Coordinates of C-alpha atoms in Angstrom, one line a residue:
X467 CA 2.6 2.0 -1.0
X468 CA -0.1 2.7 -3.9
X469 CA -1.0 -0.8 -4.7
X470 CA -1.1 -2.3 -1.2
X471 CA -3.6 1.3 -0.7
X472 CA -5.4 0.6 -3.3
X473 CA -5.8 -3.5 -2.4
X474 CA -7.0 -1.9 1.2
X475 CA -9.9 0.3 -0.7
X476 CA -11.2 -2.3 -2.8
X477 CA -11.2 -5.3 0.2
X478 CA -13.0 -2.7 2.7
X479 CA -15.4 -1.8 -0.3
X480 CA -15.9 -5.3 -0.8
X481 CA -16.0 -6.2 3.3
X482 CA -18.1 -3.5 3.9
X483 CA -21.4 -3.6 1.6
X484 CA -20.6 0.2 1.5
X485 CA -20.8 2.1 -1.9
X486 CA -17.7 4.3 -1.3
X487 CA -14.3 3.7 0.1
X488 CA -11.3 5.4 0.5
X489 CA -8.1 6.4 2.0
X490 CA -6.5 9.4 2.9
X491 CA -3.0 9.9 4.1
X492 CA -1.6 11.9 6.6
X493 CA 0.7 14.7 5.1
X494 CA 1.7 16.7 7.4
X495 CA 0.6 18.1 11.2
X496 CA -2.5 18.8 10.5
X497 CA -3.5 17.8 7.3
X498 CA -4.7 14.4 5.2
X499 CA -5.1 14.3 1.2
X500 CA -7.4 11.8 -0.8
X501 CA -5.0 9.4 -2.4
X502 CA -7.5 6.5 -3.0
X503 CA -11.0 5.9 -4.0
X504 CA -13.3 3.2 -5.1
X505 CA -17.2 3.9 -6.2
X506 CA -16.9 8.0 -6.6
X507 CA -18.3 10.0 -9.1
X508 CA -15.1 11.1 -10.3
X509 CA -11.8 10.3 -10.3
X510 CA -10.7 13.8 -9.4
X511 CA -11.4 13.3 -6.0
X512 CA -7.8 11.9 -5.5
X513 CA -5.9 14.8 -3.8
X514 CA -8.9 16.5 -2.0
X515 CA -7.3 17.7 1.5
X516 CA -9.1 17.1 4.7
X517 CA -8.1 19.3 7.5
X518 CA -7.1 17.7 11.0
X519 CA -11.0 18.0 12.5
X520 CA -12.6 18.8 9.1
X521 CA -15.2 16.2 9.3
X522 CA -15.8 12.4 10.2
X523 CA -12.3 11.8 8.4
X524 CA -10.2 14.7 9.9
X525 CA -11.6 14.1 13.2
X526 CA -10.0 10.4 13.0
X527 CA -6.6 12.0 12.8
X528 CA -6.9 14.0 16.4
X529 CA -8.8 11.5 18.1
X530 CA -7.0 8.6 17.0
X531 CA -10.1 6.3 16.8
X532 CA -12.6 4.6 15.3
X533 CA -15.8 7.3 13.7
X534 CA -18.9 6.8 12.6
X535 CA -22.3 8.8 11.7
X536 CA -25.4 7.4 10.1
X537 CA -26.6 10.9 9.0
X538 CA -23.6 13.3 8.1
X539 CA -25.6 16.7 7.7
X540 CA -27.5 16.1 11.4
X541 CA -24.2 14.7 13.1
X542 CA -23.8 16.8 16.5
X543 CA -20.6 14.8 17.4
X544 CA -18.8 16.2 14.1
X545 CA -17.3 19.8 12.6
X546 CA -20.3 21.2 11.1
X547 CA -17.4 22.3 8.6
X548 CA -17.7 19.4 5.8
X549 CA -14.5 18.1 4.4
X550 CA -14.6 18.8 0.5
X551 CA -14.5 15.2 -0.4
X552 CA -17.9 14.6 1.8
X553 CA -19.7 17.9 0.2
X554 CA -18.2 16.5 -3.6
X555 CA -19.4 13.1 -3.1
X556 CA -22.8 13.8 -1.0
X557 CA -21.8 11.2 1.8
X558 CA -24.6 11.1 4.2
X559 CA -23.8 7.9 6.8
X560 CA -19.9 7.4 7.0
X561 CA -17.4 5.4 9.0
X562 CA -13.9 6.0 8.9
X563 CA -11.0 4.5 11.4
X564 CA -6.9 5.6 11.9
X565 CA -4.1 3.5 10.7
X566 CA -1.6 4.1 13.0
X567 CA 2.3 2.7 13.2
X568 CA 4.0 3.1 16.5
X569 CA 2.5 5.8 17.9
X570 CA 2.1 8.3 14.6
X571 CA -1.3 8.5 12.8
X572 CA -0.1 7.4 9.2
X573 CA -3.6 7.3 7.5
X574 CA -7.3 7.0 7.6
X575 CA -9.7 4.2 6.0
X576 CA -13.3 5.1 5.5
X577 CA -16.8 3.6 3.6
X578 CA -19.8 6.0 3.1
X579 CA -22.8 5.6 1.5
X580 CA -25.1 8.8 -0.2
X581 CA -27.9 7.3 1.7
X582 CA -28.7 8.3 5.7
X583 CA -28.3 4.5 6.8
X584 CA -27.8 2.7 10.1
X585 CA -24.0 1.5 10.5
X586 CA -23.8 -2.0 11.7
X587 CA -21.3 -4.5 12.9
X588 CA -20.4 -5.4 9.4
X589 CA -19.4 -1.5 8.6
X590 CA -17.7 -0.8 11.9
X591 CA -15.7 -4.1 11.7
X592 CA -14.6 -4.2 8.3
X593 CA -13.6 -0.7 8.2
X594 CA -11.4 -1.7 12.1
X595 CA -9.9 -4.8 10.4
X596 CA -9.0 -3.0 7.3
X597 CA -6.9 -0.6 9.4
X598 CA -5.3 -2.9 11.5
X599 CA -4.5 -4.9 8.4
X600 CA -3.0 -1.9 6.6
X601 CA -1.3 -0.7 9.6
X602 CA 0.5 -4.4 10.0
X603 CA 1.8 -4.2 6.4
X604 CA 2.9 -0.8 6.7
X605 CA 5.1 -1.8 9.9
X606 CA 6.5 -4.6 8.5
X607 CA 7.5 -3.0 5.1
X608 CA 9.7 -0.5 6.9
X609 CA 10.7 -2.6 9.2
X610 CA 11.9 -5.6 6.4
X611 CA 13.5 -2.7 4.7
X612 CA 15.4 -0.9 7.6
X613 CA 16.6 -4.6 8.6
X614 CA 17.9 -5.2 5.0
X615 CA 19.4 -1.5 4.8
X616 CA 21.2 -2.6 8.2
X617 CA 22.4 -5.9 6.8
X618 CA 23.4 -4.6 3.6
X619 CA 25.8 -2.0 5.2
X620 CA 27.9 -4.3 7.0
X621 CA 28.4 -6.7 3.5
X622 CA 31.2 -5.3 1.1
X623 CA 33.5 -7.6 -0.9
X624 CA 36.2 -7.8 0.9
X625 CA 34.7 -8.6 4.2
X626 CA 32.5 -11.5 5.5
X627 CA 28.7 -11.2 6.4
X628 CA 27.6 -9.6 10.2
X629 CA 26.4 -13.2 11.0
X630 CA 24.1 -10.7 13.9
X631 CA 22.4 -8.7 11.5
X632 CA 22.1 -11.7 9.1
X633 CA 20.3 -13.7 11.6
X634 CA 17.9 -10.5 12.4
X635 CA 17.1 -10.9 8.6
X636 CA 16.3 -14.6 8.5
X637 CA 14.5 -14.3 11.6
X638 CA 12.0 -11.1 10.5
X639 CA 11.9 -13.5 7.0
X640 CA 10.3 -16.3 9.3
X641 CA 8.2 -14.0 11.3
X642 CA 6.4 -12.6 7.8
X643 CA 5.8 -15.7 6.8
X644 CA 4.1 -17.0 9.5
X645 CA 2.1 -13.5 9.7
X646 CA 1.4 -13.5 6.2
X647 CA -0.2 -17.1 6.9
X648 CA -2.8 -15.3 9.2
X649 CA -3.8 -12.5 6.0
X650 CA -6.8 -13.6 4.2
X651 CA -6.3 -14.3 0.3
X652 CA -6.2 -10.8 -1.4
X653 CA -4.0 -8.0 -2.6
X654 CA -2.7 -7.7 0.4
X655 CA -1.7 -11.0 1.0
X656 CA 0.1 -10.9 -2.3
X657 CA 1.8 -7.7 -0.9
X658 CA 3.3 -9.5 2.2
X659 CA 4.9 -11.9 0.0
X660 CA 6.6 -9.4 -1.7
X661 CA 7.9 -8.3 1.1
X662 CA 9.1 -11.6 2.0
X663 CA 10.7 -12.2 -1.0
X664 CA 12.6 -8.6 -1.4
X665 CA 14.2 -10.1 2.2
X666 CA 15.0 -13.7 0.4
X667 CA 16.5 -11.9 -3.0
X668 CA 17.9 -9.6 -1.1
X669 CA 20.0 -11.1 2.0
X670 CA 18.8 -14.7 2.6
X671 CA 20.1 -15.8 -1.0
X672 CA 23.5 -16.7 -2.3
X673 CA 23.1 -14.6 -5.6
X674 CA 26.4 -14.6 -7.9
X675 CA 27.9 -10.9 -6.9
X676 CA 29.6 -11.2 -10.8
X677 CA 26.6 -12.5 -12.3
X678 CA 26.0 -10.5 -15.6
X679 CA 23.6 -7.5 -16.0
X680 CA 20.7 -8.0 -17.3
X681 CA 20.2 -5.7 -20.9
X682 CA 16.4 -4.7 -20.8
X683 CA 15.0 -2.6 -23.9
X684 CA 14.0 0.8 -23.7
X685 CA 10.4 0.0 -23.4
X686 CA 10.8 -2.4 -21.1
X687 CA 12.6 -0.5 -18.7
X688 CA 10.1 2.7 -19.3
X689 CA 7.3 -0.1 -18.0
X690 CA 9.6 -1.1 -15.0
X691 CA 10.1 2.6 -13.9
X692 CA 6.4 3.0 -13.7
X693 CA 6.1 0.3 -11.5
X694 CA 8.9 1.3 -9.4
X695 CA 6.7 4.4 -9.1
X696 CA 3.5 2.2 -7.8
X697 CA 1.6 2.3 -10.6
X698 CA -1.2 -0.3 -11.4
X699 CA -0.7 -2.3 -14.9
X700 CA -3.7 -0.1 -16.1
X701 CA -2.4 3.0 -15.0
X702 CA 1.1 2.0 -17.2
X703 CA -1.0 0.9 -19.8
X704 CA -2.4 4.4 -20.2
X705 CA 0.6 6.9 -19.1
X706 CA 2.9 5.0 -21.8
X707 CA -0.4 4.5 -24.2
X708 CA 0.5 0.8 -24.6
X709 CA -2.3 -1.4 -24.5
X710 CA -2.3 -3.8 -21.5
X711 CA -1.6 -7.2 -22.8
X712 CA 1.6 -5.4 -24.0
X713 CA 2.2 -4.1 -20.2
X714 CA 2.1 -7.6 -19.1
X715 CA 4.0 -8.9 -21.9
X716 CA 7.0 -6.8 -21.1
X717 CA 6.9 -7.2 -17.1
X718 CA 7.0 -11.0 -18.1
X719 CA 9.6 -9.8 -20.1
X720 CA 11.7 -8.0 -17.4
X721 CA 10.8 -10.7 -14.4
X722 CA 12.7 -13.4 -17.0
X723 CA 15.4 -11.3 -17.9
X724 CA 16.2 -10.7 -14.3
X725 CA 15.3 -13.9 -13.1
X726 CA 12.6 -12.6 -10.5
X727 CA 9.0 -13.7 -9.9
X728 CA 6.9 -10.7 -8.8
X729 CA 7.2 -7.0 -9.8
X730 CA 8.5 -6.0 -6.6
X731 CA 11.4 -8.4 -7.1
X732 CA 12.3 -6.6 -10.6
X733 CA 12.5 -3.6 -8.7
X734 CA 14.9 -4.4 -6.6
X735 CA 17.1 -6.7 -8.7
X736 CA 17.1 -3.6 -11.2
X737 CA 18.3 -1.3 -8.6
X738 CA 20.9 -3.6 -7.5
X739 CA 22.2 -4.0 -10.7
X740 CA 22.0 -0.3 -11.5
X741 CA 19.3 0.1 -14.3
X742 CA 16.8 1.9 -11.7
X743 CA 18.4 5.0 -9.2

C-alpha cells in the first residue's frame, strides 16, 4: 500500500495549497505511526507514533471524523498533549480526516501549515476527498484480492473452473473499471488499474498453465523484490545503489521477460511462477 499512500500525500498536498501532508496508519487499538510525508523538515519523521487522542491526528482515530484547527497551540477542542510529529514539525493550523473501511478506522490523512491560518473549503474538502478516495482503493484492493484468492482455490488441474466464483471475478473486474473511470488522472488512478489488471492476469485470462518460466538475472530479480516490497523506483535506486535509469531499465527488463505491463503485474506473474515467495 506504500505507493498508492504515498500518491494520496502528494495529490492532497497538491489539492490542498497546504505546505505539509501526511498519513498515518492505524497500528494497533490505540495507536497510529507516521508512514508518509511530503514538505517536512526531515525525512525522519516517518515512524513518529501518535497516540489515540494525542492531538488533531489521534483525535481523528476516536472520533472517527473530519478535524480541523487554524491555531494548534490555542485549540480548546484538542489534547493540550501535542503529538510528536506536530511539536517536530511546528504545525500551527492543521486539518486531518479518517480513512475508514467497513467499519474499522484504517488510517488518517492530514495537511498543516507552520503558519496560524484560516482553513477554508479548499482544505477541508481536499483533505475529505482524499480520504474517501483512499478509503475506496483500499476496499477494493482487498476485496479484488479475496475474490481472486476465492477463485483460485476452486481451480486445480484436474478440475474445471467454479463458473460462480469466476463470474464474481469478471463482475468485480467490470465494477473497477467503471469506478476507476470516476478517479481523477493521478497515482491513484494508475493504482486502480493495477488492480484491474492483477484480476485480468490473474483469473479473467486464458494464460498457458505449461508456458515456460521466465529466467530473470540476479539483479533484476533483487529490483523486482524491492518492488514487491512497495518501494518507489528512487527508493530502489538508492537501497541497491544503482542509479535510476538502470532501475527502469531492468523493470522494463522484467515486465518483457514476463510478458506483463505494469510492476504490479510482474509481481504477481513472478509469484505465480515461483521466483517471488
Amino acid at each position: 500500500m506504500a505507493a498508492a499512500t504515498r500518491a494520496a500525500v502528494l495529490a492532497l498536498r497538491r489539492d490542498s495549497g497546504m505546505p505539509v501532508a501526511g498519513a498515518a496508519w492505524v497500528v494497533g487499538p490505540q495507536l497510529l505511526r507516521i508512514s508518509e510525508t511530503s514538505g517536512v523538515k526531515s525525512p525522519g519523521r516517518r515512524g513518529f507514533p501518535v497516540p489515540a487522542g494525542a492531538g488533531l491526528i489521534g483525535k481523528v482515530l476516536t472520533t472517527r471524523r473530519l478535524a480541523a484547527v487554524s491555531d494548534y497551540r490555542a485549540a480548546q477542542q484538542i489534547s493540550p498533549e501535542y503529538d510528536c510529529f506536530v511539536a517536530a514539525e511546528e504545525v500551527r493550523s492543521m486539518a486531518a480526516a479518517p480513512v475508514i473501511v467497513g467499519t474499522t478506522v484504517r488510517a488518517a490523512l492530514f495537511v498543516g501549515s507552520r503558519d496560524a491560518v484560516r482553513l477554508g473549503d479548499r482544505v477541508l474538502t481536499a483533505v475529505t476527498e482524499a480520504a474517501r478516495d483512499l478509503e475506496q482503493f483500499l476496499a477494493t484492493h482487498e476485496h479484488a484480492h479475496r475474490l481472486l484468492s476465492e477463485a483460485r482455490a476452486v481451480r486445480s488441474p484436474a478440475s474445471p473452473r467454479d463458473a460462480v466464483a469466476l463470474e464474481q471475478v469478471h463482475e468485480v473486474h467490470t465494477e473497477l473499471l467503471d469506478l476507476t473511470a470516476t478517479i481523477g488522472e493521478g497515482h491513484l488512478k494508475e493504482r486502480f488499474h493495477e488492480v484491474c489488471s492483477l484480476l485480468e492476469s490473474g483469473c479473467c485470462s486464458e494464460r498457458s498453465s505449461h508456458e515456460p518460466t521466465a529466467r530473470l538475472s540476479p539483479r533484476e530479480l533483487d529490483v523486482l523484490v524491492a518492488v514487491a516490497a512497495g518501494c518507489t523506483n528512487l527508493e530502489i535506486s538508492g537501497r541497491l545503489d544503482i542509479g535510476l535509469e538502470t532501475v527502469k531499465g531492468h523493470l522494463r527488463s522484467v515486465m518483457r521477460k514476463l510478458r506483463t505491463s505494469t510492476r504490479l503485474e510482474a509481481v504477481t506473474a513472478a509469484r505465480r511462477a515461483g521466483l517471488l515467495p
